[in-house]
Amino acid sequence: MRIDIITLLPELLKSPFEASILKRAIEKKLVEIYFHDLRDYGLGNYRQVDDYQFGGGAGMVLMIEPIDTCITQLKSQRTYDEVIYMTPDGQTLNQKTANTLSTLQNIIILCGHYKGVDQRVRDHFITREISIGDYVLSGGELGAAVLCDTVIRLLPGVLSDETSALTDSFQDNLLAPPVYTRPALYKEWQVPEILLSGNTPKIEQWREEKAYEHTLNRRPDLLKDK
Ligand code: ADE
């Protein structure tokens, strides 16, 4: 998979890709990430990328031309499956969307700023708009980092235990059951006996029951979609 991220603040985005699982995924060549500084496509000596909005109103708007230049250049080199715009009024990110995106070859992610982008960018270049939740960030960068993390960890070979993404919370619309490790007894707190029994089918059944119980307590809304 290849991900091209268009941003005014590449430095804000880089560190999540320089540690742990994402770093290893890049080193193993399971994913390629490219940052494109929108300023490099800005207009004139000042490399202008934003302007006042027509009709008046507070806040600057990202102009169409620098974004067009950048996206068109990328598209001249390969075909993209999706051009995603990170925005609080996009479709809220969930595991299903992450699963879908993880099957794609090439995607572009555009990070918004200020009051957003000229609507014509959204109308003519963007194929999907994603929000990471009902709150407003200063820009799309942190949202893009969240999106990339959740997608990249699903790529085959990224997680060492092939099954571990399948047992994550939200796969199957269930939250993950509780987990324990040694010691089996800490102070007077005992690990559930069943987990020490070695009876794999019983343990699986216990985990399913706990996942269901936990989902019913915390996120009954998820069970409605099952
Ligand atoms: N940009 C600003 N707020 C955002 C959000 N909640 N999700 C994605 N991008 C954003």
mmCIF file of C-alpha atoms and ligand atoms in Angstrom:
data_model
loop_
_atom_site.group_PDB
_atom_site.id
_atom_site.type_symbol
_atom_site.label_atom_id
_atom_site.label_comp_id
_atom_site.label_asym_id
_atom_site.label_seq_id
_atom_site.Cartn_x
_atom_site.Cartn_y
_atom_site.Cartn_z
ATOM 1 C CA MET A 1 0.000 0.000 0.000
ATOM 2 C CA ARG A 2 1.098 3.552 -0.742
ATOM 3 C CA ILE A 3 -0.229 6.585 1.143
ATOM 4 C CA ASP A 4 0.428 10.157 -0.020
ATOM 5 C CA ILE A 5 -0.391 12.773 2.591
ATOM 6 C CA ILE A 6 -0.862 16.402 1.562
ATOM 7 C CA THR A 7 -0.367 18.752 4.496
ATOM 8 C CA LEU A 8 0.755 22.219 5.531
ATOM 9 C CA LEU A 9 2.436 20.718 8.601
ATOM 10 C CA PRO A 10 4.441 17.621 7.629
ATOM 11 C CA GLU A 11 6.488 17.894 10.822
ATOM 12 C CA LEU A 12 3.329 17.450 12.896
ATOM 13 C CA LEU A 13 2.676 14.152 11.145
ATOM 14 C CA LYS A 14 6.037 12.463 10.976
ATOM 15 C CA SER A 15 6.649 11.122 14.468
ATOM 16 C CA PRO A 16 3.839 8.505 14.536
ATOM 17 C CA PHE A 17 5.558 6.850 11.568
ATOM 18 C CA GLU A 18 8.966 6.831 13.269
ATOM 19 C CA ALA A 19 8.181 4.442 16.122
ATOM 20 C CA SER A 20 6.895 0.988 16.877
ATOM 21 C CA ILE A 21 4.468 -0.807 14.568
ATOM 22 C CA LEU A 22 4.200 1.843 11.841
ATOM 23 C CA LYS A 23 7.970 2.232 11.664
ATOM 24 C CA ARG A 24 8.398 -1.530 11.276
ATOM 25 C CA ALA A 25 5.666 -1.694 8.615
ATOM 26 C CA ILE A 26 7.566 0.926 6.596
ATOM 27 C CA GLU A 27 10.912 -0.828 7.112
ATOM 28 C CA LYS A 28 9.380 -4.121 5.994
ATOM 29 C CA LYS A 29 8.083 -2.276 2.891
ATOM 30 C CA LEU A 30 4.499 -3.258 3.677
ATOM 31 C CA VAL A 31 3.527 0.399 3.320
ATOM 32 C CA GLU A 32 5.089 3.492 1.751
ATOM 33 C CA ILE A 33 4.254 6.910 3.192
ATOM 34 C CA TYR A 34 5.020 10.175 1.367
ATOM 35 C CA PHE A 35 4.475 13.638 2.790
ATOM 36 C CA HIS A 36 3.754 16.521 0.436
ATOM 37 C CA ASP A 37 4.111 20.005 1.873
ATOM 38 C CA LEU A 38 1.258 22.025 0.385
ATOM 39 C CA ARG A 39 3.420 25.144 0.733
ATOM 40 C CA ASP A 40 5.676 23.763 -2.040
ATOM 41 C CA TYR A 41 2.714 24.155 -4.410
ATOM 42 C CA GLY A 42 1.768 27.636 -3.134
ATOM 43 C CA LEU A 43 1.275 30.629 -5.418
ATOM 44 C CA GLY A 44 3.770 33.431 -6.028
ATOM 45 C CA ASN A 45 6.800 34.529 -4.039
ATOM 46 C CA TYR A 46 4.970 34.039 -0.765
ATOM 47 C CA ARG A 47 3.854 30.550 -1.727
ATOM 48 C CA GLN A 48 0.307 31.488 -0.867
ATOM 49 C CA VAL A 49 -1.983 28.560 -0.044
ATOM 50 C CA ASP A 50 -4.994 30.238 1.578
ATOM 51 C CA ASP A 51 -7.198 33.290 1.174
ATOM 52 C CA TYR A 52 -10.235 35.090 2.625
ATOM 53 C CA GLN A 53 -13.590 33.511 1.946
ATOM 54 C CA PHE A 54 -15.956 35.013 -0.600
ATOM 55 C CA GLY A 55 -19.002 36.579 1.005
ATOM 56 C CA GLY A 56 -17.053 37.526 4.117
ATOM 57 C CA GLY A 57 -16.610 35.722 7.397
ATOM 58 C CA ALA A 58 -13.783 34.854 9.762
ATOM 59 C CA GLY A 59 -11.098 32.314 8.895
ATOM 60 C CA MET A 60 -8.930 31.542 5.917
ATOM 61 C CA VAL A 61 -9.765 28.936 3.301
ATOM 62 C CA LEU A 62 -7.270 26.690 1.503
ATOM 63 C CA MET A 63 -7.203 27.612 -2.189
ATOM 64 C CA ILE A 64 -7.967 25.143 -4.949
ATOM 65 C CA GLU A 65 -4.954 25.735 -7.197
ATOM 66 C CA PRO A 66 -2.087 24.474 -4.974
ATOM 67 C CA ILE A 67 -4.160 21.399 -4.055
ATOM 68 C CA ASP A 68 -5.053 20.760 -7.705
ATOM 69 C CA THR A 69 -1.386 21.033 -8.728
ATOM 70 C CA CYS A 70 -0.285 18.570 -6.057
ATOM 71 C CA ILE A 71 -3.078 16.021 -6.629
ATOM 72 C CA THR A 72 -2.772 16.218 -10.424
ATOM 73 C CA GLN A 73 0.964 15.628 -10.232
ATOM 74 C CA LEU A 74 0.435 12.555 -8.051
ATOM 75 C CA LYS A 75 -2.325 11.225 -10.292
ATOM 76 C CA SER A 76 -0.079 11.579 -13.366
ATOM 77 C CA GLN A 77 2.257 9.010 -11.791
ATOM 78 C CA ARG A 78 -0.212 6.316 -10.684
ATOM 79 C CA THR A 79 -3.880 5.570 -10.189
ATOM 80 C CA TYR A 80 -5.402 6.298 -6.798
ATOM 81 C CA ASP A 81 -8.236 4.284 -5.286
ATOM 82 C CA GLU A 82 -9.370 7.089 -2.988
ATOM 83 C CA VAL A 83 -8.619 10.766 -2.365
ATOM 84 C CA ILE A 84 -9.605 11.299 1.247
ATOM 85 C CA TYR A 85 -10.239 14.632 2.947
ATOM 86 C CA MET A 86 -9.929 14.775 6.745
ATOM 87 C CA THR A 87 -12.717 16.976 8.071
ATOM 88 C CA PRO A 88 -14.989 17.094 11.139
ATOM 89 C CA ASP A 89 -18.077 16.927 8.891
ATOM 90 C CA GLY A 90 -16.884 13.736 7.180
ATOM 91 C CA GLN A 91 -18.123 10.200 7.809
ATOM 92 C CA THR A 92 -17.067 9.118 11.287
ATOM 93 C CA LEU A 93 -14.190 6.645 11.130
ATOM 94 C CA ASN A 94 -14.960 3.127 12.308
ATOM 95 C CA GLN A 95 -13.396 -0.316 12.048
ATOM 96 C CA LYS A 96 -15.409 -1.218 8.957
ATOM 97 C CA THR A 97 -14.015 1.768 7.041
ATOM 98 C CA ALA A 98 -10.489 0.921 8.244
ATOM 99 C CA ASN A 99 -10.936 -2.670 7.013
ATOM 100 C CA THR A 100 -12.129 -1.439 3.608
ATOM 101 C CA LEU A 101 -9.287 1.060 3.199
ATOM 102 C CA SER A 102 -6.694 -1.562 4.179
ATOM 103 C CA THR A 103 -7.484 -3.474 0.962
ATOM 104 C CA LEU A 104 -6.558 -0.547 -1.321
ATOM 105 C CA GLN A 105 -3.290 0.018 -3.220
ATOM 106 C CA ASN A 106 -2.856 3.809 -3.408
ATOM 107 C CA ILE A 107 -4.572 6.533 -1.441
ATOM 108 C CA ILE A 108 -4.147 10.289 -1.051
ATOM 109 C CA ILE A 109 -5.048 11.960 2.232
ATOM 110 C CA LEU A 110 -5.607 15.719 2.255
ATOM 111 C CA CYS A 111 -5.388 17.453 5.629
ATOM 112 C CA GLY A 112 -7.625 20.492 6.065
ATOM 113 C CA HIS A 113 -6.828 23.673 7.968
ATOM 114 C CA TYR A 114 -8.355 26.946 9.067
ATOM 115 C CA LYS A 115 -11.969 27.121 7.863
ATOM 116 C CA GLY A 116 -11.371 24.227 5.493
ATOM 117 C CA VAL A 117 -10.819 24.000 1.752
ATOM 118 C CA ASP A 118 -12.553 25.632 -1.182
ATOM 119 C CA GLN A 119 -15.701 23.556 -1.747
ATOM 120 C CA ARG A 120 -14.654 22.895 -5.360
ATOM 121 C CA VAL A 121 -11.773 20.751 -4.075
ATOM 122 C CA ARG A 122 -14.303 18.577 -2.268
ATOM 123 C CA ASP A 123 -16.643 18.495 -5.254
ATOM 124 C CA HIS A 124 -14.054 17.580 -7.875
ATOM 125 C CA PHE A 125 -11.081 15.820 -6.281
ATOM 126 C CA ILE A 126 -12.236 14.177 -3.066
ATOM 127 C CA THR A 127 -13.773 10.699 -3.177
ATOM 128 C CA ARG A 128 -14.278 10.197 0.567
ATOM 129 C CA GLU A 129 -14.456 12.501 3.598
ATOM 130 C CA ILE A 130 -13.510 11.158 7.008
ATOM 131 C CA SER A 131 -13.829 12.544 10.551
ATOM 132 C CA ILE A 132 -12.151 10.858 13.502
ATOM 133 C CA GLY A 133 -14.884 11.957 15.900
ATOM 134 C CA ASP A 134 -17.338 14.660 16.878
ATOM 135 C CA TYR A 135 -14.811 17.273 17.985
ATOM 136 C CA VAL A 136 -12.756 19.832 16.106
ATOM 137 C CA LEU A 137 -8.990 19.493 15.688
ATOM 138 C CA SER A 138 -6.699 22.350 14.658
ATOM 139 C CA GLY A 139 -6.081 20.560 11.389
ATOM 140 C CA GLY A 140 -6.468 17.222 9.688
ATOM 141 C CA GLU A 141 -2.947 15.983 10.543
ATOM 142 C CA LEU A 142 -3.748 14.213 13.787
ATOM 143 C CA GLY A 143 -6.808 12.710 12.139
ATOM 144 C CA ALA A 144 -4.656 11.493 9.235
ATOM 145 C CA ALA A 145 -2.224 9.913 11.711
ATOM 146 C CA VAL A 146 -5.101 8.101 13.431
ATOM 147 C CA LEU A 147 -6.491 6.937 10.094
ATOM 148 C CA CYS A 148 -3.093 5.683 8.891
ATOM 149 C CA ASP A 149 -2.441 3.850 12.151
ATOM 150 C CA THR A 150 -5.738 2.009 12.117
ATOM 151 C CA VAL A 151 -5.374 1.052 8.438
ATOM 152 C CA ILE A 152 -1.678 0.085 8.427
ATOM 153 C CA ARG A 153 -1.961 -2.280 11.389
ATOM 154 C CA LEU A 154 -4.462 -4.306 9.346
ATOM 155 C CA LEU A 155 -2.095 -4.880 6.404
ATOM 156 C CA PRO A 156 -0.986 -8.520 6.145
ATOM 157 C CA GLY A 157 2.352 -9.035 7.919
ATOM 158 C CA VAL A 158 2.264 -5.834 9.990
ATOM 159 C CA LEU A 159 1.181 -7.414 13.260
ATOM 160 C CA SER A 160 3.410 -10.266 14.331
ATOM 161 C CA ASP A 161 0.526 -12.458 15.477
ATOM 162 C CA GLU A 162 -1.609 -12.766 12.342
ATOM 163 C CA THR A 163 -4.764 -13.264 14.366
ATOM 164 C CA SER A 164 -4.381 -10.359 16.729
ATOM 165 C CA ALA A 165 -6.160 -7.774 14.563
ATOM 166 C CA LEU A 166 -9.090 -10.159 14.265
ATOM 167 C CA THR A 167 -9.561 -10.223 18.035
ATOM 168 C CA ASP A 168 -9.434 -6.419 18.399
ATOM 169 C CA SER A 169 -12.358 -4.528 19.808
ATOM 170 C CA PHE A 170 -14.934 -3.621 17.109
ATOM 171 C CA GLN A 171 -14.150 -6.517 14.767
ATOM 172 C CA ASP A 172 -17.542 -8.299 14.825
ATOM 173 C CA ASN A 173 -19.025 -5.204 16.507
ATOM 174 C CA LEU A 174 -17.902 -6.494 19.895
ATOM 175 C CA LEU A 175 -15.541 -4.907 22.398
ATOM 176 C CA ALA A 176 -12.546 -7.057 23.341
ATOM 177 C CA PRO A 177 -12.828 -9.272 26.439
ATOM 178 C CA PRO A 178 -10.534 -8.662 29.458
ATOM 179 C CA VAL A 179 -6.980 -10.038 29.336
ATOM 180 C CA TYR A 180 -4.618 -11.070 32.146
ATOM 181 C CA THR A 181 -0.977 -12.032 32.541
ATOM 182 C CA ARG A 182 1.251 -13.314 35.358
ATOM 183 C CA PRO A 183 1.101 -13.446 38.303
ATOM 184 C CA ALA A 184 -2.128 -15.464 38.586
ATOM 185 C CA LEU A 185 -2.590 -14.099 42.091
ATOM 186 C CA TYR A 186 -1.582 -10.516 42.912
ATOM 187 C CA LYS A 187 -2.329 -9.363 46.444
ATOM 188 C CA GLU A 188 -5.778 -10.954 46.831
ATOM 189 C CA TRP A 189 -6.724 -10.436 43.162
ATOM 190 C CA GLN A 190 -7.094 -13.723 41.320
ATOM 191 C CA VAL A 191 -7.117 -14.238 37.553
ATOM 192 C CA PRO A 192 -10.357 -16.003 36.482
ATOM 193 C CA GLU A 193 -9.806 -19.732 37.053
ATOM 194 C CA ILE A 194 -11.033 -20.718 33.591
ATOM 195 C CA LEU A 195 -8.066 -18.956 31.918
ATOM 196 C CA LEU A 196 -5.653 -21.195 33.851
ATOM 197 C CA SER A 197 -7.546 -24.401 33.000
ATOM 198 C CA GLY A 198 -5.946 -25.109 29.606
ATOM 199 C CA ASN A 199 -9.421 -25.946 28.261
ATOM 200 C CA THR A 200 -9.275 -23.996 24.985
ATOM 201 C CA PRO A 201 -12.937 -24.392 23.887
ATOM 202 C CA LYS A 202 -14.155 -23.351 27.362
ATOM 203 C CA ILE A 203 -11.756 -20.384 27.354
ATOM 204 C CA GLU A 204 -13.026 -19.286 23.925
ATOM 205 C CA GLN A 205 -16.605 -19.541 25.160
ATOM 206 C CA TRP A 206 -15.731 -17.499 28.271
ATOM 207 C CA ARG A 207 -14.089 -14.819 26.111
ATOM 208 C CA GLU A 208 -17.130 -14.596 23.855
ATOM 209 C CA GLU A 209 -19.431 -14.249 26.866
ATOM 210 C CA LYS A 210 -17.236 -11.569 28.416
ATOM 211 C CA ALA A 211 -16.984 -9.667 25.122
ATOM 212 C CA TYR A 212 -20.760 -9.696 24.828
ATOM 213 C CA GLU A 213 -21.273 -8.654 28.475
ATOM 214 C CA HIS A 214 -18.712 -5.854 28.165
ATOM 215 C CA THR A 215 -20.311 -4.587 24.945
ATOM 216 C CA LEU A 216 -23.774 -4.713 26.508
ATOM 217 C CA ASN A 217 -22.517 -2.647 29.476
ATOM 218 C CA ARG A 218 -20.482 -0.071 27.606
ATOM 219 C CA ARG A 219 -21.699 0.094 24.008
ATOM 220 C CA PRO A 220 -25.152 -1.467 23.634
ATOM 221 C CA ASP A 221 -25.472 0.551 20.401
ATOM 222 C CA LEU A 222 -22.916 -1.781 18.760
ATOM 223 C CA LEU A 223 -25.099 -4.831 19.365
ATOM 224 C CA LYS A 224 -27.932 -3.307 17.364
ATOM 225 C CA ASP A 225 -25.744 -3.522 14.235
ATOM 226 C CA LYS A 226 -24.984 -7.210 14.746
HETATM 227 N N1 ADE B 1 -10.055 18.223 11.123
HETATM 228 C C1 ADE B 1 -10.563 18.957 12.126
HETATM 229 N N2 ADE B 1 -11.309 18.210 12.955
HETATM 230 C C2 ADE B 1 -11.271 16.938 12.459
HETATM 231 C C3 ADE B 1 -11.855 15.707 12.855
HETATM 232 N N3 ADE B 1 -12.622 15.599 13.944
HETATM 233 N N4 ADE B 1 -11.597 14.620 12.113
HETATM 234 C C4 ADE B 1 -10.831 14.704 11.007
HETATM 235 N N5 ADE B 1 -10.257 15.829 10.581
HETATM 236 C C5 ADE B 1 -10.478 16.954 11.294
#
